[in-house]
Coordinates of C-alpha atoms in Angstrom, one line a residue:
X136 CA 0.0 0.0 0.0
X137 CA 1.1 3.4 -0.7
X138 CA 1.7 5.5 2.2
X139 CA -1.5 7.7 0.8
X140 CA -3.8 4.7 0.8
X141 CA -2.3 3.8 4.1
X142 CA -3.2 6.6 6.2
X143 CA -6.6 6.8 4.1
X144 CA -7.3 3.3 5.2
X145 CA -6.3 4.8 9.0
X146 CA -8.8 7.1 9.1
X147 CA -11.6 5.0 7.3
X148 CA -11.1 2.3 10.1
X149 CA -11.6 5.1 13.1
X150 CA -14.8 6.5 10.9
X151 CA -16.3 3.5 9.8
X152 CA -15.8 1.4 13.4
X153 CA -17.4 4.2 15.2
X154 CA -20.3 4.5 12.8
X155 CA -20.9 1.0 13.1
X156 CA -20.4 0.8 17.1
X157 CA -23.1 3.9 17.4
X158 CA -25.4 2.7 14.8
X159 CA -25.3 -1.3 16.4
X160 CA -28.5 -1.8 18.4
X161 CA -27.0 -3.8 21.3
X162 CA -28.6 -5.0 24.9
X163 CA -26.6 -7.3 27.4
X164 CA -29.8 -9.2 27.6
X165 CA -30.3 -12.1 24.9
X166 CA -34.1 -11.7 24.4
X167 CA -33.9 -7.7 24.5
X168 CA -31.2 -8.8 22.1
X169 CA -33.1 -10.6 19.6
X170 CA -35.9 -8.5 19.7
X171 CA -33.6 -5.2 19.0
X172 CA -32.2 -7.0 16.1
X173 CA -35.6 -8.2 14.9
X174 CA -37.0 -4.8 14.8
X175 CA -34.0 -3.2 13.4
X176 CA -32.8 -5.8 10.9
X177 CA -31.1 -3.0 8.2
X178 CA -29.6 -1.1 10.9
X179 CA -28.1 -3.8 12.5
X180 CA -26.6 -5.7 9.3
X181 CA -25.2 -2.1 8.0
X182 CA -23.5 -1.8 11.9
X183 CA -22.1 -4.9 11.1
X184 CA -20.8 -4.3 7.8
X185 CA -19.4 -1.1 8.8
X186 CA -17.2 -3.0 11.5
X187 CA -16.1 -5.3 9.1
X188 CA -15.0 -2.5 6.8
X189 CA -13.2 -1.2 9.9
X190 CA -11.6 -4.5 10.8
X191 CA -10.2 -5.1 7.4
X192 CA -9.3 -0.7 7.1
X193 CA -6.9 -1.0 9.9
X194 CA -5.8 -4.7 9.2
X195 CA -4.3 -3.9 5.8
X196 CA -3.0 0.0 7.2
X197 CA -1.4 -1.4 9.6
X198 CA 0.5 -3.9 6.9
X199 CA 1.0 -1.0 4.9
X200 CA 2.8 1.0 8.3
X201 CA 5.4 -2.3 8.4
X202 CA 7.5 0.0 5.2
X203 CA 7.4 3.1 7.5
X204 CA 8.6 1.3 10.6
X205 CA 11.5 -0.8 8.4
X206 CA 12.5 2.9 7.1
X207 CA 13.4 4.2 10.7
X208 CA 14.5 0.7 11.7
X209 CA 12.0 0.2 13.9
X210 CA 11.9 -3.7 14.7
X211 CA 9.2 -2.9 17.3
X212 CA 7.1 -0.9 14.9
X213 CA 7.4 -4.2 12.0
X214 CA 6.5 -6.3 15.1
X215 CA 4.1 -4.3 16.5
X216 CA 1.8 -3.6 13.0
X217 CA 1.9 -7.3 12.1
X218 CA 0.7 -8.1 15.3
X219 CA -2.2 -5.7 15.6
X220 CA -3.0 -6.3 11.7
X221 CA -3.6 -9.6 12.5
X222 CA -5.5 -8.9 15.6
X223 CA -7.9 -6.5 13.5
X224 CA -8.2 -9.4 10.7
X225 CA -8.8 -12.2 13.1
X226 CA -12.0 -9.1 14.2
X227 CA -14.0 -10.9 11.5
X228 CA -14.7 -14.1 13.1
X229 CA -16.5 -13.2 16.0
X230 CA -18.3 -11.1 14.0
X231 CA -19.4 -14.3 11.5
X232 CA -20.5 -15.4 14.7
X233 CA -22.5 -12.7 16.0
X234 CA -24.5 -12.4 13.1
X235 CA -25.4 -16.1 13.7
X236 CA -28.5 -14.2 15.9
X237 CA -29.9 -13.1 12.4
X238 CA -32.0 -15.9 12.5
X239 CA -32.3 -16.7 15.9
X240 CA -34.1 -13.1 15.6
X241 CA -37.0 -14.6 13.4
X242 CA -37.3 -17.7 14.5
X243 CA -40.7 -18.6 16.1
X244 CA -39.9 -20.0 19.6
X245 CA -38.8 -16.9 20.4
X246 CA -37.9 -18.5 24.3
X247 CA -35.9 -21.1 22.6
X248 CA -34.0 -18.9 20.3
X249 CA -33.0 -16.7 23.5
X250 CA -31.2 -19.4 25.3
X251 CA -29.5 -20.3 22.4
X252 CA -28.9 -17.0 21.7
X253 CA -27.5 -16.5 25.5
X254 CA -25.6 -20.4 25.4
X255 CA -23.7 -19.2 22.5
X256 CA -21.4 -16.3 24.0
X257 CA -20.5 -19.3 27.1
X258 CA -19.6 -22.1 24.5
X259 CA -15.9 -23.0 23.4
X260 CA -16.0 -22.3 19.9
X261 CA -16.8 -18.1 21.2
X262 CA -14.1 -18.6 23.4
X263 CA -11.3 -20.3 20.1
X264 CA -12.6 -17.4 18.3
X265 CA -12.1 -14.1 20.7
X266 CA -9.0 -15.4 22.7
X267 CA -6.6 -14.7 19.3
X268 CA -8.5 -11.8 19.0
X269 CA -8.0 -10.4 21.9
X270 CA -3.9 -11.6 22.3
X271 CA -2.6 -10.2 19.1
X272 CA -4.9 -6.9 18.9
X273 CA -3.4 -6.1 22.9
X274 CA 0.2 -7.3 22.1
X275 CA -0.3 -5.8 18.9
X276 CA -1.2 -2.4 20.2
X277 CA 0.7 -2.0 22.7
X278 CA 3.8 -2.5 20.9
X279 CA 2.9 -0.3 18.1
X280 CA 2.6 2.4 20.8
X281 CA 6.1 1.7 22.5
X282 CA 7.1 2.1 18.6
X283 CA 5.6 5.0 17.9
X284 CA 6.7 6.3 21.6
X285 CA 10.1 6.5 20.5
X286 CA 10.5 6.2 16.5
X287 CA 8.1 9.9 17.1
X288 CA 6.4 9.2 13.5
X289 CA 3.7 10.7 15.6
X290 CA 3.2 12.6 18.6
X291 CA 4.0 11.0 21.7
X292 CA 0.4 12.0 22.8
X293 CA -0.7 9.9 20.0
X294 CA 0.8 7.0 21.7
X295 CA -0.3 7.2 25.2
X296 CA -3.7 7.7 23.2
X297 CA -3.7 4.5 21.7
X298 CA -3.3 2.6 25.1
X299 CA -6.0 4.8 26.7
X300 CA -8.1 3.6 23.6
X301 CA -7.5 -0.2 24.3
X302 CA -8.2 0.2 28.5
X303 CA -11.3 2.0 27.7
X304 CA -12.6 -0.5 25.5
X305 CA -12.1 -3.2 28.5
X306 CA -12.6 -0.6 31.4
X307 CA -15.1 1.7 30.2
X308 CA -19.0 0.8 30.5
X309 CA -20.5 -1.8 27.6
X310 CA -22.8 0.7 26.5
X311 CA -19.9 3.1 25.9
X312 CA -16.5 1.5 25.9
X313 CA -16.5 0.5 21.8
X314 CA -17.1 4.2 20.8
X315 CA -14.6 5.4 23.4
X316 CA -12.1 3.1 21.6
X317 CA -12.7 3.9 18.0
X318 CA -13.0 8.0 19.1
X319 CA -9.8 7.8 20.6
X320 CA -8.4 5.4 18.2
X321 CA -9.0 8.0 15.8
X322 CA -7.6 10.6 17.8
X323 CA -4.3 8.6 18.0
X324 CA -3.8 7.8 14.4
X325 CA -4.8 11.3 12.8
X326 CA -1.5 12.4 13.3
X327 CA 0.5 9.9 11.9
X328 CA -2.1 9.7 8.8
X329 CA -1.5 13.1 9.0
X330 CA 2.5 12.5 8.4
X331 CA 2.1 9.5 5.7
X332 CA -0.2 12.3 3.5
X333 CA 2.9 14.4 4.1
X334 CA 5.5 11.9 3.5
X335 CA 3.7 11.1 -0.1
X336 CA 3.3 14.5 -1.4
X337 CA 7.2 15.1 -0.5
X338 CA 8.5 12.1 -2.4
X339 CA 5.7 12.9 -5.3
X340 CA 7.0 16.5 -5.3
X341 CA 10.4 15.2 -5.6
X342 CA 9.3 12.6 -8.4
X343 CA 8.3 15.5 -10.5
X344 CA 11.2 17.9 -9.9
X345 CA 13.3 18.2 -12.5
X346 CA 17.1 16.7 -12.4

């Protein structure tokens, strides 16, 4: 990815995870739950879809930040991004299996469909799927902070940023803690998106200089 596409991506990911996080009808309670999604059933598909375009944004911006990082010699920073990348990609299957409640939504023993809907975030395969997720996106992050902490592609500000966005997604209240994360993920990541738009038009200006 070009280092214009990458910080694009960057800022798509923020945008488009906290549309999707704001628009996602969501209630702790499986039947409220089903009920929220059977009344909504555009608006929480397009939620979806929005976090999957976010997942897959910052998975591949984060690939394309592994150039940047080898340009300052940043082991951490390679490290770091193809961690997190992963972490973001590996976003997709608990996703798959959230949207499994689609039709638990419209199904007609709407008792039974509840405590299946309510068994299914307390069975093993939940637990295979969000594990990886949550172990590479952390280790991932984190690193890429301590990178960008002392490689200063971006603000140190931007870094302690990007850890307050990961312990407000797991200390901040359910009802809040996904938007807090993707607003301050944001945050974080405009100013190095900021410097890979800068980066570009230098080396495009210096393309089209003449010798």
């Amino acid at each position: 990815m070009s280092r214009r596409s990458t910080a694009v991506a960057l800022i798509t990911g923020a945008v488009a995870g906290l549309a999707g996080t704001i628009l996602l009808p969501a209630s702790a309670d499986a039947p409220a739950q089903l009920a929220l999604i059977e009344a909504q059933p555009a608006r929480w598909i397009g939620a979806n879809v929005l976090l999957v375009i976010s997942f897959l944004c910052f998975a591949g911006a984060l690939f394309g930040l592994i150039g940047l990082f080898r340009a300052e010699g940043s082991r951490l920073g390679v490290a770091g991004s193809v961690l997190a990348a992963l972490g973001w990609a590996l976003h997709i299957g608990p996703v798959a299996y959230v949207m499994a409640q689609y039709p638990l939504a419209h199904h007609p023993d709407r008792a039974g469909a509840a405590e299946i809907a309510a068994a299914m975030f307390e069975a093993p395969p939940f637990a295979v799927l969000i594990v990886p997720v949550l172990l590479a996106t952390v280790a991932g992050t984190l690193t890429l902070a301590v990178a960008l902490w002392r490689t200063r592609l971006a603000p140190r500000w931007a870094a302690v940023t990007l850890v307050a966005a990961l312990a407000a997604d797991f200390a901040a209240p359910d009802a809040v803690s996904g938007i807090m994360m993707f607003a301050l993920i944001g945050v974080a990541l405009a100013p190095l998106s900021a410097r890979l738009f800068a980066l570009e038009t230098t080396a495009r200006a210096r393309v089209a200089t003449p010798a």
